[in-house]
Coordinates of C-alpha atoms and ligand atoms in Angstrom, one line a residue:
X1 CA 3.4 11.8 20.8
X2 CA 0.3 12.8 19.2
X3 CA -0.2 12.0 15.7
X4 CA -3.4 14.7 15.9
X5 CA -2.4 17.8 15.0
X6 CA -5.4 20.5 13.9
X7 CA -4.7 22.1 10.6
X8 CA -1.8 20.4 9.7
X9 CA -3.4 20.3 6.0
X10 CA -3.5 24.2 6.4
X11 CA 0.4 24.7 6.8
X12 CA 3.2 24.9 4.2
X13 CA 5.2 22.3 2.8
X14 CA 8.3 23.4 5.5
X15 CA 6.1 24.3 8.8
X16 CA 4.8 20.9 8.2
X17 CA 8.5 19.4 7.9
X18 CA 9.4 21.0 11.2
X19 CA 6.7 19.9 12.9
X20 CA 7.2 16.3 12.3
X21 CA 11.0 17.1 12.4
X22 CA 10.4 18.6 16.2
X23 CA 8.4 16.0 17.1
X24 CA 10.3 13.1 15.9
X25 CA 13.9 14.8 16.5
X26 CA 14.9 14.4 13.0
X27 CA 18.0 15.9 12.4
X28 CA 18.5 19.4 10.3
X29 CA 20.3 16.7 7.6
X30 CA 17.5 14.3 7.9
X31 CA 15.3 17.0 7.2
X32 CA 17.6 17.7 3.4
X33 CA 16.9 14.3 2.2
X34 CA 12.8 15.1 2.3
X35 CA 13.5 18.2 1.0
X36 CA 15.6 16.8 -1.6
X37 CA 18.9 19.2 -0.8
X38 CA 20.5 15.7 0.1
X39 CA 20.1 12.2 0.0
X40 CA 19.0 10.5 -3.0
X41 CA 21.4 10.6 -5.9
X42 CA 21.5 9.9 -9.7
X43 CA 24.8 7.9 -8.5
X44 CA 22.6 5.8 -6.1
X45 CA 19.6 5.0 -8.7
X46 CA 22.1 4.0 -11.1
X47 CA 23.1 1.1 -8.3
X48 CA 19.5 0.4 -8.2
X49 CA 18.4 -0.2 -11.9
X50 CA 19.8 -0.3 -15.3
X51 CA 20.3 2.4 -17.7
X52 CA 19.6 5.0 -15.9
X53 CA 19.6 8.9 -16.5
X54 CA 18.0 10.3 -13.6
X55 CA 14.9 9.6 -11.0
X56 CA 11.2 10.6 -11.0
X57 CA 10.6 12.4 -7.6
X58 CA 6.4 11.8 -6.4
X59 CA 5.2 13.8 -3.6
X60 CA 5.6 12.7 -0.3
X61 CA 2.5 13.8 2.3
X62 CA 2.2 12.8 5.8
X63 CA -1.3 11.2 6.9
X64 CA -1.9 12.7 10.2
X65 CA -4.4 11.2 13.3
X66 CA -3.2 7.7 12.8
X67 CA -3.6 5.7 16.1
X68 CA -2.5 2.1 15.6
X69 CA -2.7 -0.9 18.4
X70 CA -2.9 1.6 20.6
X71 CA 0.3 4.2 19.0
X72 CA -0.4 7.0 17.3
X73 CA 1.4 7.2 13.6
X74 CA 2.0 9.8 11.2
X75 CA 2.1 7.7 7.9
X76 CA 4.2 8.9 5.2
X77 CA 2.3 8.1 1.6
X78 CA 4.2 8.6 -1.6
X79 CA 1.5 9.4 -4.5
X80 CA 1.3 11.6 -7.5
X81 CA -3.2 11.7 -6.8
X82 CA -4.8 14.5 -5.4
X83 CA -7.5 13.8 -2.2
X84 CA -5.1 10.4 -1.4
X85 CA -3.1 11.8 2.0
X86 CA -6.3 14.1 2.8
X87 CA -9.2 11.4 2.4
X88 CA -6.8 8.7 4.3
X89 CA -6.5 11.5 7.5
X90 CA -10.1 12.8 7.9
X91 CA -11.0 8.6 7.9
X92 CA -8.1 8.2 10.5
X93 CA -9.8 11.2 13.1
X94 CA -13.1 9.7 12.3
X95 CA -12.0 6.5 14.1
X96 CA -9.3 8.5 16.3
X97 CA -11.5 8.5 19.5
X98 CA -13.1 5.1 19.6
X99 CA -9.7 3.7 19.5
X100 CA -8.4 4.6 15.9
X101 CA -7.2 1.1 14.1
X102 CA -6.7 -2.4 15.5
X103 CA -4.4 -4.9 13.4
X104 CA -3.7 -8.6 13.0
X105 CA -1.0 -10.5 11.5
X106 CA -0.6 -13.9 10.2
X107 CA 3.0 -14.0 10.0
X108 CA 5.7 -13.5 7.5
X109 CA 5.4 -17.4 5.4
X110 CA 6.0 -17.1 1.8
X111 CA 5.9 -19.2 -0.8
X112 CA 8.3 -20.5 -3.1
X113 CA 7.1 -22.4 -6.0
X114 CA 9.2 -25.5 -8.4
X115 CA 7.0 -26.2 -11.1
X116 CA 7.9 -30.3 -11.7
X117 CA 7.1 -31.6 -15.7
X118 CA 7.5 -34.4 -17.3
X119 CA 7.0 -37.2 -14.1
X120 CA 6.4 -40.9 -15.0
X121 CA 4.4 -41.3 -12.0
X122 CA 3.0 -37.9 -10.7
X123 CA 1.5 -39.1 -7.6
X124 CA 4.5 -41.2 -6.6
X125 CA 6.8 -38.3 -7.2
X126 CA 4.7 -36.4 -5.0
X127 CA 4.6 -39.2 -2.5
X128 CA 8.7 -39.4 -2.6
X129 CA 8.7 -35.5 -2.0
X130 CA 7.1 -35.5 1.4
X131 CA 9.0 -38.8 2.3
X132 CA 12.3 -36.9 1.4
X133 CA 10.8 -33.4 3.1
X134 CA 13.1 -33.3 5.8
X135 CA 16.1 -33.3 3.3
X136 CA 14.6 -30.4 0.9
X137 CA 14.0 -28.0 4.1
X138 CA 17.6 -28.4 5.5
X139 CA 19.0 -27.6 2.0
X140 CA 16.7 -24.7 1.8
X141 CA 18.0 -23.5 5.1
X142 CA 21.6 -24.1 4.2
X143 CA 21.3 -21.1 2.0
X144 CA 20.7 -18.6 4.3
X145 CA 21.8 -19.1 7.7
X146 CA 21.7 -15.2 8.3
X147 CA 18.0 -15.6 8.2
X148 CA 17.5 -18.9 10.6
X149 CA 19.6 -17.5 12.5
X150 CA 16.8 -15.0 13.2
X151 CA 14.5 -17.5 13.3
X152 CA 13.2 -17.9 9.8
X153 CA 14.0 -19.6 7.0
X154 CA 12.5 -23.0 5.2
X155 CA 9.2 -24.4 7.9
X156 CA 7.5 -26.2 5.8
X157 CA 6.3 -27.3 2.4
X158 CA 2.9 -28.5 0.2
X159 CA 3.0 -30.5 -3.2
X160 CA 0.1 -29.5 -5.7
X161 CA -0.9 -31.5 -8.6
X162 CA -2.2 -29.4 -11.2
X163 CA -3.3 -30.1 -14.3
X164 CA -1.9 -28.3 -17.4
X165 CA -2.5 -28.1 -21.2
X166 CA -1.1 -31.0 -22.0
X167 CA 0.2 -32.9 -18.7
X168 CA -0.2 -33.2 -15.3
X169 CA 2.2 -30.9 -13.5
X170 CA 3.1 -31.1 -9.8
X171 CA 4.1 -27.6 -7.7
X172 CA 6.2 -28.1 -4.9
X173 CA 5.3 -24.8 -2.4
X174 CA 8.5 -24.1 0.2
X175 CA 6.8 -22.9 3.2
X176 CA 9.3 -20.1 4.0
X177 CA 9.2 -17.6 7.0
X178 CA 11.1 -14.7 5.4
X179 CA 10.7 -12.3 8.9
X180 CA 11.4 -8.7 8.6
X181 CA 12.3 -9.1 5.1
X182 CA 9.8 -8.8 1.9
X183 CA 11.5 -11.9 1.9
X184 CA 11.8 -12.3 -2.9
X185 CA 15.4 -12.9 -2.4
X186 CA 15.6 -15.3 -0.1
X187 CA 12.8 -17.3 -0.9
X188 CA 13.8 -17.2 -4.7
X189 CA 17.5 -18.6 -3.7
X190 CA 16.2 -21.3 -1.8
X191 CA 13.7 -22.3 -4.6
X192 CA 16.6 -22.7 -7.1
X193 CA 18.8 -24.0 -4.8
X194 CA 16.9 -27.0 -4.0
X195 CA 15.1 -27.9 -7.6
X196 CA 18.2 -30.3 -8.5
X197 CA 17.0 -32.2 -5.6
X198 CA 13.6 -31.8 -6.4
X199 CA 14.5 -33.4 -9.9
X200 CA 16.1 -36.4 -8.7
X201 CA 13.4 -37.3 -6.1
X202 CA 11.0 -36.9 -8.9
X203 CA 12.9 -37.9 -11.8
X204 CA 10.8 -34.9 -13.7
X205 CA 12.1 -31.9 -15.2
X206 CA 11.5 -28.4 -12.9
X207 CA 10.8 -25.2 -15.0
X208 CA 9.5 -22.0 -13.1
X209 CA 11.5 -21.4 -9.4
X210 CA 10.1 -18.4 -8.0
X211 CA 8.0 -16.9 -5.3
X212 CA 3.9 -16.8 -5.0
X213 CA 3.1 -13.1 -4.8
X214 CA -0.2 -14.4 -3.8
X215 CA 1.3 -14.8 0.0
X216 CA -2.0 -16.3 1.7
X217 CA -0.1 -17.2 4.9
X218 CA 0.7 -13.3 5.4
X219 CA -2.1 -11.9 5.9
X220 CA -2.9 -8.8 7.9
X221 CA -6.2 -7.6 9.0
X222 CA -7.4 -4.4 10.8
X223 CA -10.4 -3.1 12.5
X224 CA -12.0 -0.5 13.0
X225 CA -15.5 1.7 14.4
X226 CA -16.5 4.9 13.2
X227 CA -19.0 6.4 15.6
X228 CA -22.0 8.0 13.9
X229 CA -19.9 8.8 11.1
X230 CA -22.9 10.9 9.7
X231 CA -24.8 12.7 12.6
X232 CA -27.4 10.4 12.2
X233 CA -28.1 11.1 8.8
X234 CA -29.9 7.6 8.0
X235 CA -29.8 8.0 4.1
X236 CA -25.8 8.6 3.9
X237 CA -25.7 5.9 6.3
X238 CA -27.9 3.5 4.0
X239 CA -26.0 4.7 0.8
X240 CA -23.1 3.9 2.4
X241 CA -24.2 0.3 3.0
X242 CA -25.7 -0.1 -0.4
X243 CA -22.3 1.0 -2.0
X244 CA -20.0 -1.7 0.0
X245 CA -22.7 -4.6 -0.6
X246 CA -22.0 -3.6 -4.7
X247 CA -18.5 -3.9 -4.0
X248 CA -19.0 -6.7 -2.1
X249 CA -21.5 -8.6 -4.9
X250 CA -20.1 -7.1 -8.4
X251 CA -16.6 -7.5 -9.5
X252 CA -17.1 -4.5 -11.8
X253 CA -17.5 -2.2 -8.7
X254 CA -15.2 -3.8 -6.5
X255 CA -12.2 -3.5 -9.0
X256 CA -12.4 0.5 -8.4
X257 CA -13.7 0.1 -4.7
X258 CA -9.8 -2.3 -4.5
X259 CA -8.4 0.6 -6.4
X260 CA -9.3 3.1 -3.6
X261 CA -8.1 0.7 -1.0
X262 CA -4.5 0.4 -2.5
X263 CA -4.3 4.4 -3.3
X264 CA -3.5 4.4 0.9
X265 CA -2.1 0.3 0.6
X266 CA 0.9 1.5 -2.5
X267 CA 1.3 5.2 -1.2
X268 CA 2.5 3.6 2.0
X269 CA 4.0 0.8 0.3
X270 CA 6.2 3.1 -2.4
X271 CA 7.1 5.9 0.6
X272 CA 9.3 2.6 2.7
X273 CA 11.0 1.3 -0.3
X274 CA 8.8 -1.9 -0.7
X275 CA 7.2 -3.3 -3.8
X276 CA 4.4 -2.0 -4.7
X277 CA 3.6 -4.2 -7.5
X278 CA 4.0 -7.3 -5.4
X279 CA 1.4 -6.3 -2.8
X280 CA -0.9 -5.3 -5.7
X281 CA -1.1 -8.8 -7.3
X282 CA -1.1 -10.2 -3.9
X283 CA -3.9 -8.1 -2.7
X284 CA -6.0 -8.2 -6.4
X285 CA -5.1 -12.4 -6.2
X286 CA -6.0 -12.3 -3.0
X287 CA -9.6 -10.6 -3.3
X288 CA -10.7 -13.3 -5.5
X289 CA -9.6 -16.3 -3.3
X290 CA -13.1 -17.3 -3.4
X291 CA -13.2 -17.9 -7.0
X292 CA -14.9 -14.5 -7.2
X293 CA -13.2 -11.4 -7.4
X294 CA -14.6 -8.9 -4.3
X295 CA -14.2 -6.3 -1.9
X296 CA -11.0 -6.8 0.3
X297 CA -12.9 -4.9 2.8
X298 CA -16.7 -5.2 4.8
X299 CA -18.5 -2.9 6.7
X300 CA -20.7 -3.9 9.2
X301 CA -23.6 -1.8 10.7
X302 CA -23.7 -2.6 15.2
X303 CA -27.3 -0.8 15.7
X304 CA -28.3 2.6 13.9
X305 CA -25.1 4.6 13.6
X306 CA -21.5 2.9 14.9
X307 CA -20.2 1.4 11.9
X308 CA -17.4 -1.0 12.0
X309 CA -15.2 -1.7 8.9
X310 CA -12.4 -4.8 8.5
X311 CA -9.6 -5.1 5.6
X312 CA -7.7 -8.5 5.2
X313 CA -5.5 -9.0 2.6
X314 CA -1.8 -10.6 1.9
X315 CA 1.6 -8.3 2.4
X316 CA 4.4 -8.8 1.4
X317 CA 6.3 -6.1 2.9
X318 CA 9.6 -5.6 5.2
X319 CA 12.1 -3.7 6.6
X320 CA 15.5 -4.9 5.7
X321 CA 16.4 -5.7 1.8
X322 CA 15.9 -3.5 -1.3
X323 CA 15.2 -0.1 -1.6
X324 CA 13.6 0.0 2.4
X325 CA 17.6 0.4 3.4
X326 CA 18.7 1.7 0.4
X327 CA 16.7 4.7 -0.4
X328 CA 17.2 7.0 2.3
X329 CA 14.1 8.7 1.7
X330 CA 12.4 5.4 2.4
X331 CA 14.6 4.7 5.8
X332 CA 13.4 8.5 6.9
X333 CA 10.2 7.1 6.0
X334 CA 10.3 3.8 8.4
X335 CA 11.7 6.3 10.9
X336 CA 8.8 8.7 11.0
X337 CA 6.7 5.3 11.0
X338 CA 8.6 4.1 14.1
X339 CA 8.2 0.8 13.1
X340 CA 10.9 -2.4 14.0
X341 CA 8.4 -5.3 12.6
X342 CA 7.2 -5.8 9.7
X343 CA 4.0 -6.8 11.5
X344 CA 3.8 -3.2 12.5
X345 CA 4.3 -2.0 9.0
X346 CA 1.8 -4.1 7.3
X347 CA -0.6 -3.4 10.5
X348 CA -0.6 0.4 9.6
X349 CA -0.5 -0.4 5.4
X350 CA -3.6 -2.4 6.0
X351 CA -5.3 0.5 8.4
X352 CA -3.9 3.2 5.5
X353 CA -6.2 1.3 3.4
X354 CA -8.9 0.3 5.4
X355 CA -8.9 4.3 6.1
X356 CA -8.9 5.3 2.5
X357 CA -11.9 2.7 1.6
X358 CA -14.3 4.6 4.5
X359 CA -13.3 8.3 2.8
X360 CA -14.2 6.9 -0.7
X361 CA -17.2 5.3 0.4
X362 CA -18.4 7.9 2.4
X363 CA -17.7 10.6 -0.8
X364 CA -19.7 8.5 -2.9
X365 CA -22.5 8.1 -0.6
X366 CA -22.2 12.1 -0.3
X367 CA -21.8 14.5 -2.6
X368 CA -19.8 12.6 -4.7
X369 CA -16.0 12.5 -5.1
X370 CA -15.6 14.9 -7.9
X371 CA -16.1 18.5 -5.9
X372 CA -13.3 17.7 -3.5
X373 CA -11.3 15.6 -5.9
X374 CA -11.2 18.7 -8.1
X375 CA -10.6 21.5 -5.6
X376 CA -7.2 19.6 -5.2
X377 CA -6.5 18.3 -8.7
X378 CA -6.8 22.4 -9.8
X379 CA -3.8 23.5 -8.0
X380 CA -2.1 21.1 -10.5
X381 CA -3.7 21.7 -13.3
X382 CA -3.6 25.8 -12.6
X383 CA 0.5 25.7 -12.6
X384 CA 0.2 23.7 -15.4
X385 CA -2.0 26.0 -17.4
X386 CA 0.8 28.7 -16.7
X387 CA -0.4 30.1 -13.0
X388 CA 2.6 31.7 -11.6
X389 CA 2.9 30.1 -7.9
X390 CA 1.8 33.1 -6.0
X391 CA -1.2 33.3 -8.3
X392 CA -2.5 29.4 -7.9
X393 CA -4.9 30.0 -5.1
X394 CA -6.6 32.5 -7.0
X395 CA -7.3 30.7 -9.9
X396 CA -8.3 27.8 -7.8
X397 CA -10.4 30.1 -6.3
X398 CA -12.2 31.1 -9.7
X399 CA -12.3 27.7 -10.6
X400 CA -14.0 26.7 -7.4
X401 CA -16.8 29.7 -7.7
X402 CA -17.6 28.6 -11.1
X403 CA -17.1 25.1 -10.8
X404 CA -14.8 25.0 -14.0
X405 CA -12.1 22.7 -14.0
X406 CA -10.7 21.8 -17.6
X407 CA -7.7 23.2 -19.3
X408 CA -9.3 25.9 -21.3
X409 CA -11.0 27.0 -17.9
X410 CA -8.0 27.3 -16.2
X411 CA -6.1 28.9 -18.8
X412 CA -8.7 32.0 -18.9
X413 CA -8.3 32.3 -15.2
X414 CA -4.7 32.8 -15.5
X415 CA -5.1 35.0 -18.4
X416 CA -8.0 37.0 -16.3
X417 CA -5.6 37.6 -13.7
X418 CA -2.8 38.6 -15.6
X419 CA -4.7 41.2 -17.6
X420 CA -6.2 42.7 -14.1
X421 CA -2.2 42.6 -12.5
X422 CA -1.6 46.1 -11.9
X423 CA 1.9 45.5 -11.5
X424 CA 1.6 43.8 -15.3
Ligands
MEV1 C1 -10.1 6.9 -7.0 O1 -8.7 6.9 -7.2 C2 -10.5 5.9 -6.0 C3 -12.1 5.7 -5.9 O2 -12.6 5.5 -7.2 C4 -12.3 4.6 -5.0 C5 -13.7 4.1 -5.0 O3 -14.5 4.3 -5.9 O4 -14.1 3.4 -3.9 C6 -12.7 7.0 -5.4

């Protein structure tokens, strides 16, 4: 299979469907739960949260010339901005040829953290905790045999002393490999499970049990070169270099230049089920692990024009748990993804945003990021101004000519048209 398909942007919303359909023999009912004639319900979102009175569908596009470790993807994003799904495939044919995306993985360790107050003698609590680790791990692992049965569970742990307000606090970290899960539940059982035990080794008092979302011992990293990216135009190329040494240098830029990265990272994220906010604390955590807050990604000029960009960053994502089963959006999703790790998942996140960080950089070293950005954001905004759907590409159309794009503008489009309908 192929994930490059030529004009795939240019189809409609169905021809595109039963391409992917065709290609990936979904089923004609598989087909009704993206359309949204089947599948999710109000029944099943009331099993998922509390209170509820209905859902909030987001658009669901399909990143197209993916190749990853060698496989080509399509990569289902879920996102309600414009330019997101389009930027993330032009970057992904860029880098198609010279081998598309090459991916890394750490492993799946969390961490689960027992905070431990109120200790006589802090470093001789933490000295009994390691004496007595043996113990803690085979009670962590007695609470989910399911899980070491698949060769995960409790590996390890670390005791941190850290100084609060007004004591000295020590942080027991369970080392735990959580596998193809995102892992919260697991790791969050075992942390309360064992902080009795943790009390009487210590004689302290535990408070917080929970996981880290800052999951430093997941981390995934990809790869990858972009052959003369600009027909050896030097001064894009040098922009281009100037803009990821500011994100690089100044936290102020790369906040936004992060912000580009998870638009592919959370798209991809949200589409499978997993949590998006845990990857985006993780990721924004992880991005200042050096005490200052950077780029997650570097770009790396080899001669005049191949340029050859690297992401690395925690996540905490799976394929079994929560909404990735769940939702059955989100298991069509990991179907069309064809993924059975969660190494391969966070392999193609991390190359989603790796892509979407070379688009953004390479609009801002262009033109900019408004004239494209726009062009897509006035299809919304021209149904929203009262466009009647077979009228939208027309008032894009003005709106493109004359490069107005507010409200107002759009609105005197639609009223422009409608007074020069002769069928009116
Ligand atoms: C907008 O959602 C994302 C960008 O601001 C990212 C960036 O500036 O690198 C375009």
């Amino acid at each position: 299979m192929k994930s490059r398909i030529s004009g795939f942007y240019k189809l409609l919303p169905e021809q595109r469907l039963n391409k992917i359909a065709s290609l990936l023999e979904l089923s004609e009912e598989e087909k009704k739960i993206f359309t949204g004639e089947e599948g999710f319900t109000v029944k099943q979102a009331d099993r998922m949260i509390e209170n509820v009175i209905g859902y909030l569908p987001i658009p669901l596009g399909i990143a197209a010339n993916f190749k990853v470790d060698g496989e080509d993807v399509f990569v289902p994003m879920a996102t309600e901005e414009p330019s997101v799904v389009a930027a993330a495939s032009h970057a992904a044919k860029l880098t198609y040829d010279t081998g598309g995306f090459t991916t890394s993985y750490s492993g799946s360790i969390m961490r689960g953290q027992i905070q431990v107050t109120s200790m006589v003698d802090t470093y001789g609590a933490l000295a009994r905790i390691y004496e007595n680790k043996e113990e803690i791990i085979e009670l962590c692992n007695a609470q989910d045999p399911t899980l070491v049965a698949f060769g995960g569970g409790a590996k390890d742990l670390d005791v941190h002393v850290v100084q609060g307000e007004s004591e000295k606090m020590l942080v027991v970290h369970l080392l735990i490999d959580t596998k193809d899960a995102m892992g919260a539940n697991a790791v969050n059982t075992m942390a309360e499970a064992v902080s009795p035990l943790i009390e009487e080794i210590t004689e302290g008092k535990v408070v917080v049990r929970i996981l880290s979302n800052l999951a430093d011992q997941r981390i995934v990293r990809a790869r990858a070169t972009f052959e003369d990216p600009f027909q050896g135009n030097q001064t894009t190329m040098k922009k281009f270099m100037s803009a990821n040494h500011l994100a690089v240098a100044d936290p102020y830029r790369a906040a936004t230049h992060n912000k580009g990265i998870m638009n592919g990272v959370s798209a991809v994220v949200l589409a499978t089920g997993n949590d998006t906010r845990a990857v985006e604390a993780g990721a924004h955590a992880y991005a200042s692990i050096s005490g200052k807050y950077s780029s997650l990604t570097r770009w790396e000029l080899k001669g005049e024009n191949t340029l050859v960009g690297t992401i690395e960053l925690p996540l905490a994502v799976g394929l079994v748990g929560g909404a990735t089963q769940s939702h059955p959006v989100a298991k069509l999703a990991t179907k069309i993804l064809n993924v059975k790790t969660a190494q391969q998942l966070a392999g193609i996140i991390a190359s989603t945003g790796l892509a979407q960080n070379f688009a953004a950089i390479k609009a801002l070293a262009g033109e900019g990021i408004q004239k494209g950005h726009m062009k897509l954001h006035a299809r919304n905004m021209a149904s929203v101004a009262g466009a009647p759907d077979d009228q939208i590409d027309q008032v894009v159309e003005h709106a493109v000519k004359e490069q107005r794009f507010g409200f107002h503008d759009m609105k005197h489009f639609v009223e422009l048209l409608r007074n020069n309908d002769p069928n009116k």
